[in-house]
mmCIF file of C-alpha atoms in Angstrom:
data_model
loop_
_atom_site.group_PDB
_atom_site.id
_atom_site.type_symbol
_atom_site.label_atom_id
_atom_site.label_comp_id
_atom_site.label_asym_id
_atom_site.label_seq_id
_atom_site.Cartn_x
_atom_site.Cartn_y
_atom_site.Cartn_z
ATOM 1 C CA MET A 1 0.022 0.018 -0.044
ATOM 2 C CA LYS A 2 1.230 3.475 -0.882
ATOM 3 C CA PRO A 3 2.286 5.801 1.916
ATOM 4 C CA ARG A 4 -0.498 8.258 0.873
ATOM 5 C CA ASN A 5 -3.027 5.519 1.173
ATOM 6 C CA ASN A 6 -1.739 4.531 4.715
ATOM 7 C CA LEU A 7 -2.013 8.131 5.768
ATOM 8 C CA LEU A 8 -5.551 8.516 4.346
ATOM 9 C CA LEU A 9 -6.517 5.272 6.062
ATOM 10 C CA LEU A 10 -5.090 6.476 9.365
ATOM 11 C CA LEU A 11 -6.750 9.930 9.012
ATOM 12 C CA VAL A 12 -10.185 8.219 8.488
ATOM 13 C CA PHE A 13 -9.694 5.999 11.424
ATOM 14 C CA PHE A 14 -8.527 8.974 13.597
ATOM 15 C CA LEU A 15 -11.552 11.107 12.657
ATOM 16 C CA ASN A 16 -13.979 8.263 13.480
ATOM 17 C CA SER A 17 -12.387 7.477 16.816
ATOM 18 C CA CYS A 18 -13.442 8.458 20.311
ATOM 19 C CA LEU A 19 -9.998 9.881 20.808
ATOM 20 C CA PHE A 20 -10.696 12.476 18.215
ATOM 21 C CA LEU A 21 -13.967 13.311 19.697
ATOM 22 C CA ASP A 22 -12.284 13.559 23.159
ATOM 23 C CA LEU A 23 -9.786 16.110 21.790
ATOM 24 C CA LEU A 24 -12.677 18.174 20.578
ATOM 25 C CA GLY A 25 -14.080 18.255 24.025
ATOM 26 C CA PRO A 26 -17.513 17.904 25.503
ATOM 27 C CA GLU A 27 -18.858 20.877 23.420
ATOM 28 C CA SER A 28 -18.981 18.599 20.318
ATOM 29 C CA ARG A 29 -19.531 15.064 21.812
ATOM 30 C CA HIS A 30 -23.048 13.605 21.918
ATOM 31 C CA GLN A 31 -23.603 11.549 25.025
ATOM 32 C CA ILE A 32 -24.959 7.971 24.381
ATOM 33 C CA ILE A 33 -26.812 6.092 27.061
ATOM 34 C CA LYS A 34 -26.438 2.401 26.653
ATOM 35 C CA ILE A 35 -29.239 0.193 27.736
ATOM 36 C CA ILE A 36 -28.561 -3.498 28.188
ATOM 37 C CA ASN A 37 -31.360 -5.997 28.375
ATOM 38 C CA ASN A 38 -30.134 -9.007 30.455
ATOM 39 C CA SER A 39 -33.657 -10.360 30.733
ATOM 40 C CA GLU A 40 -35.308 -13.204 28.821
ATOM 41 C CA ILE A 41 -38.109 -10.965 27.427
ATOM 42 C CA GLU A 42 -38.307 -8.223 24.907
ATOM 43 C CA ILE A 43 -38.360 -4.830 26.737
ATOM 44 C CA ALA A 44 -39.368 -1.419 25.707
ATOM 45 C CA PHE A 45 -37.354 1.548 27.015
ATOM 46 C CA TYR A 46 -38.534 5.176 27.372
ATOM 47 C CA PRO A 47 -36.580 8.286 28.528
ATOM 48 C CA TYR A 48 -39.393 10.331 30.142
ATOM 49 C CA THR A 49 -37.938 13.819 31.083
ATOM 50 C CA ILE A 50 -35.783 14.497 28.062
ATOM 51 C CA LEU A 51 -38.507 14.233 25.404
ATOM 52 C CA PRO A 52 -41.108 17.008 24.882
ATOM 53 C CA ILE A 53 -43.957 14.830 26.063
ATOM 54 C CA GLY A 54 -42.205 14.466 29.400
ATOM 55 C CA GLY A 55 -43.470 15.690 32.781
ATOM 56 C CA LEU A 56 -42.144 17.166 35.947
ATOM 57 C CA TYR A 57 -40.084 15.176 38.429
ATOM 58 C CA PRO A 58 -41.029 13.538 40.874
ATOM 59 C CA ASP A 59 -44.308 12.660 39.376
ATOM 60 C CA THR A 60 -45.005 9.030 40.229
ATOM 61 C CA LEU A 61 -47.645 8.629 37.427
ATOM 62 C CA LEU A 62 -47.157 7.701 33.883
ATOM 63 C CA PRO A 63 -47.815 10.589 31.554
ATOM 64 C CA LYS A 64 -51.387 10.811 30.088
ATOM 65 C CA ALA A 65 -50.004 10.777 26.507
ATOM 66 C CA ASP A 66 -49.406 7.372 25.073
ATOM 67 C CA ILE A 67 -45.627 7.098 25.355
ATOM 68 C CA GLY A 68 -45.805 3.298 24.750
ATOM 69 C CA ARG A 69 -45.685 3.836 20.926
ATOM 70 C CA TYR A 70 -42.531 5.919 21.327
ATOM 71 C CA CYS A 71 -40.501 3.297 23.263
ATOM 72 C CA SER A 72 -37.440 1.701 21.707
ATOM 73 C CA LYS A 73 -37.590 -2.006 21.777
ATOM 74 C CA ILE A 74 -34.699 -4.142 22.972
ATOM 75 C CA GLU A 75 -34.648 -7.954 22.334
ATOM 76 C CA PRO A 76 -33.585 -10.303 25.212
ATOM 77 C CA LYS A 77 -29.760 -10.317 25.866
ATOM 78 C CA HIS A 78 -29.263 -7.304 23.597
ATOM 79 C CA GLN A 79 -28.289 -3.777 24.034
ATOM 80 C CA TRP A 80 -29.296 -0.442 22.424
ATOM 81 C CA GLY A 81 -27.697 3.006 22.516
ATOM 82 C CA TRP A 82 -29.844 6.065 22.960
ATOM 83 C CA SER A 83 -28.727 9.674 22.534
ATOM 84 C CA PRO A 84 -30.865 12.692 23.504
ATOM 85 C CA ASP A 85 -29.365 14.582 20.600
ATOM 86 C CA LEU A 86 -27.635 16.906 22.993
ATOM 87 C CA THR A 87 -23.893 17.363 23.390
ATOM 88 C CA ASP A 88 -22.435 16.293 26.646
ATOM 89 C CA LYS A 89 -22.034 19.970 27.640
ATOM 90 C CA GLN A 90 -25.644 20.854 26.649
ATOM 91 C CA MET A 91 -26.953 17.888 28.654
ATOM 92 C CA ARG A 92 -25.046 18.948 31.801
ATOM 93 C CA GLU A 93 -26.187 22.586 31.332
ATOM 94 C CA GLN A 94 -29.800 21.653 30.714
ATOM 95 C CA PHE A 95 -30.190 19.093 33.467
ATOM 96 C CA GLY A 96 -27.438 19.966 36.036
ATOM 97 C CA GLU A 97 -26.033 17.697 38.623
ATOM 98 C CA ALA A 98 -29.117 17.670 40.935
ATOM 99 C CA ASP A 99 -31.777 17.225 38.268
ATOM 100 C CA THR A 100 -33.128 13.681 37.586
ATOM 101 C CA LEU A 101 -34.013 11.934 34.458
ATOM 102 C CA ILE A 102 -36.632 9.246 34.474
ATOM 103 C CA PHE A 103 -36.448 6.072 32.401
ATOM 104 C CA PHE A 104 -39.292 3.631 32.162
ATOM 105 C CA VAL A 105 -38.899 -0.067 31.170
ATOM 106 C CA PHE A 106 -41.966 -1.930 29.940
ATOM 107 C CA SER A 107 -42.599 -5.366 28.693
ATOM 108 C CA VAL A 108 -43.381 -5.260 24.891
ATOM 109 C CA GLU A 109 -45.881 -7.830 25.561
ATOM 110 C CA THR A 110 -47.682 -5.529 28.011
ATOM 111 C CA LEU A 111 -47.645 -2.659 25.559
ATOM 112 C CA ASN A 112 -49.183 -4.975 22.912
ATOM 113 C CA LYS A 113 -51.869 -6.501 25.262
ATOM 114 C CA TYR A 114 -53.205 -3.527 27.096
ATOM 115 C CA THR A 115 -54.351 0.023 26.230
ATOM 116 C CA TRP A 116 -52.280 2.906 27.347
ATOM 117 C CA GLU A 117 -55.062 3.831 29.800
ATOM 118 C CA GLU A 118 -54.845 0.265 31.380
ATOM 119 C CA ILE A 119 -51.113 0.485 31.542
ATOM 120 C CA ARG A 120 -51.123 3.991 33.206
ATOM 121 C CA GLU A 121 -53.889 3.150 35.635
ATOM 122 C CA GLY A 122 -52.304 -0.154 36.626
ATOM 123 C CA TYR A 123 -48.766 1.314 36.465
ATOM 124 C CA LYS A 124 -47.753 -1.721 34.495
ATOM 125 C CA ILE A 125 -44.080 -1.016 34.173
ATOM 126 C CA LEU A 126 -41.186 -3.371 34.754
ATOM 127 C CA LYS A 127 -38.833 -0.744 36.258
ATOM 128 C CA ARG A 128 -38.343 2.971 36.802
ATOM 129 C CA TYR A 129 -34.910 4.417 36.836
ATOM 130 C CA ASP A 130 -34.506 7.956 38.402
ATOM 131 C CA LEU A 131 -31.007 8.983 37.567
ATOM 132 C CA SER A 132 -29.140 12.258 37.821
ATOM 133 C CA ILE A 133 -26.301 13.126 35.284
ATOM 134 C CA GLN A 134 -23.999 12.300 38.238
ATOM 135 C CA ASN A 135 -25.592 8.880 38.662
ATOM 136 C CA LEU A 136 -25.202 8.208 34.872
ATOM 137 C CA ASP A 137 -21.473 9.221 35.079
ATOM 138 C CA SER A 138 -21.054 6.704 37.921
ATOM 139 C CA LEU A 139 -22.804 4.006 35.803
ATOM 140 C CA ASN A 140 -20.578 4.884 32.716
ATOM 141 C CA TRP A 141 -23.711 5.960 31.015
ATOM 142 C CA THR A 142 -25.034 2.277 31.021
ATOM 143 C CA ILE A 143 -28.365 1.257 32.309
ATOM 144 C CA THR A 144 -28.706 -2.533 32.772
ATOM 145 C CA TYR A 145 -32.108 -4.163 33.072
ATOM 146 C CA PRO A 146 -32.897 -6.045 35.458
#
């Protein structure tokens, strides 16, 4: 391979690497939250406070709007990465260290079987995570269910 091709290949690798993004700093890096489904069932994951439909913390109820159709589905023993489309810096500025983000985990089977009203009234969730940015940092931005 020609030296010029080697340099081009190295440059492409460098531009796509996390190292390059770290050099640009948090102003340019989008934070990704990794969700790991260690269960034997398909789950649906929904970040509540970040999306516009969201509510106010510490509300213990599910929102009135049918968020079930906006959930991201994760197969058993798989993982998924979710980004709120905010850079690391924007996320920290918007939510601060004390603020809490709410994440709901549902069974896909439950979402398919019941109406949103039944799910909401019966609080048919598998798990609710209330995490601050500081909590997410300590978890290395990874949420593992169960």
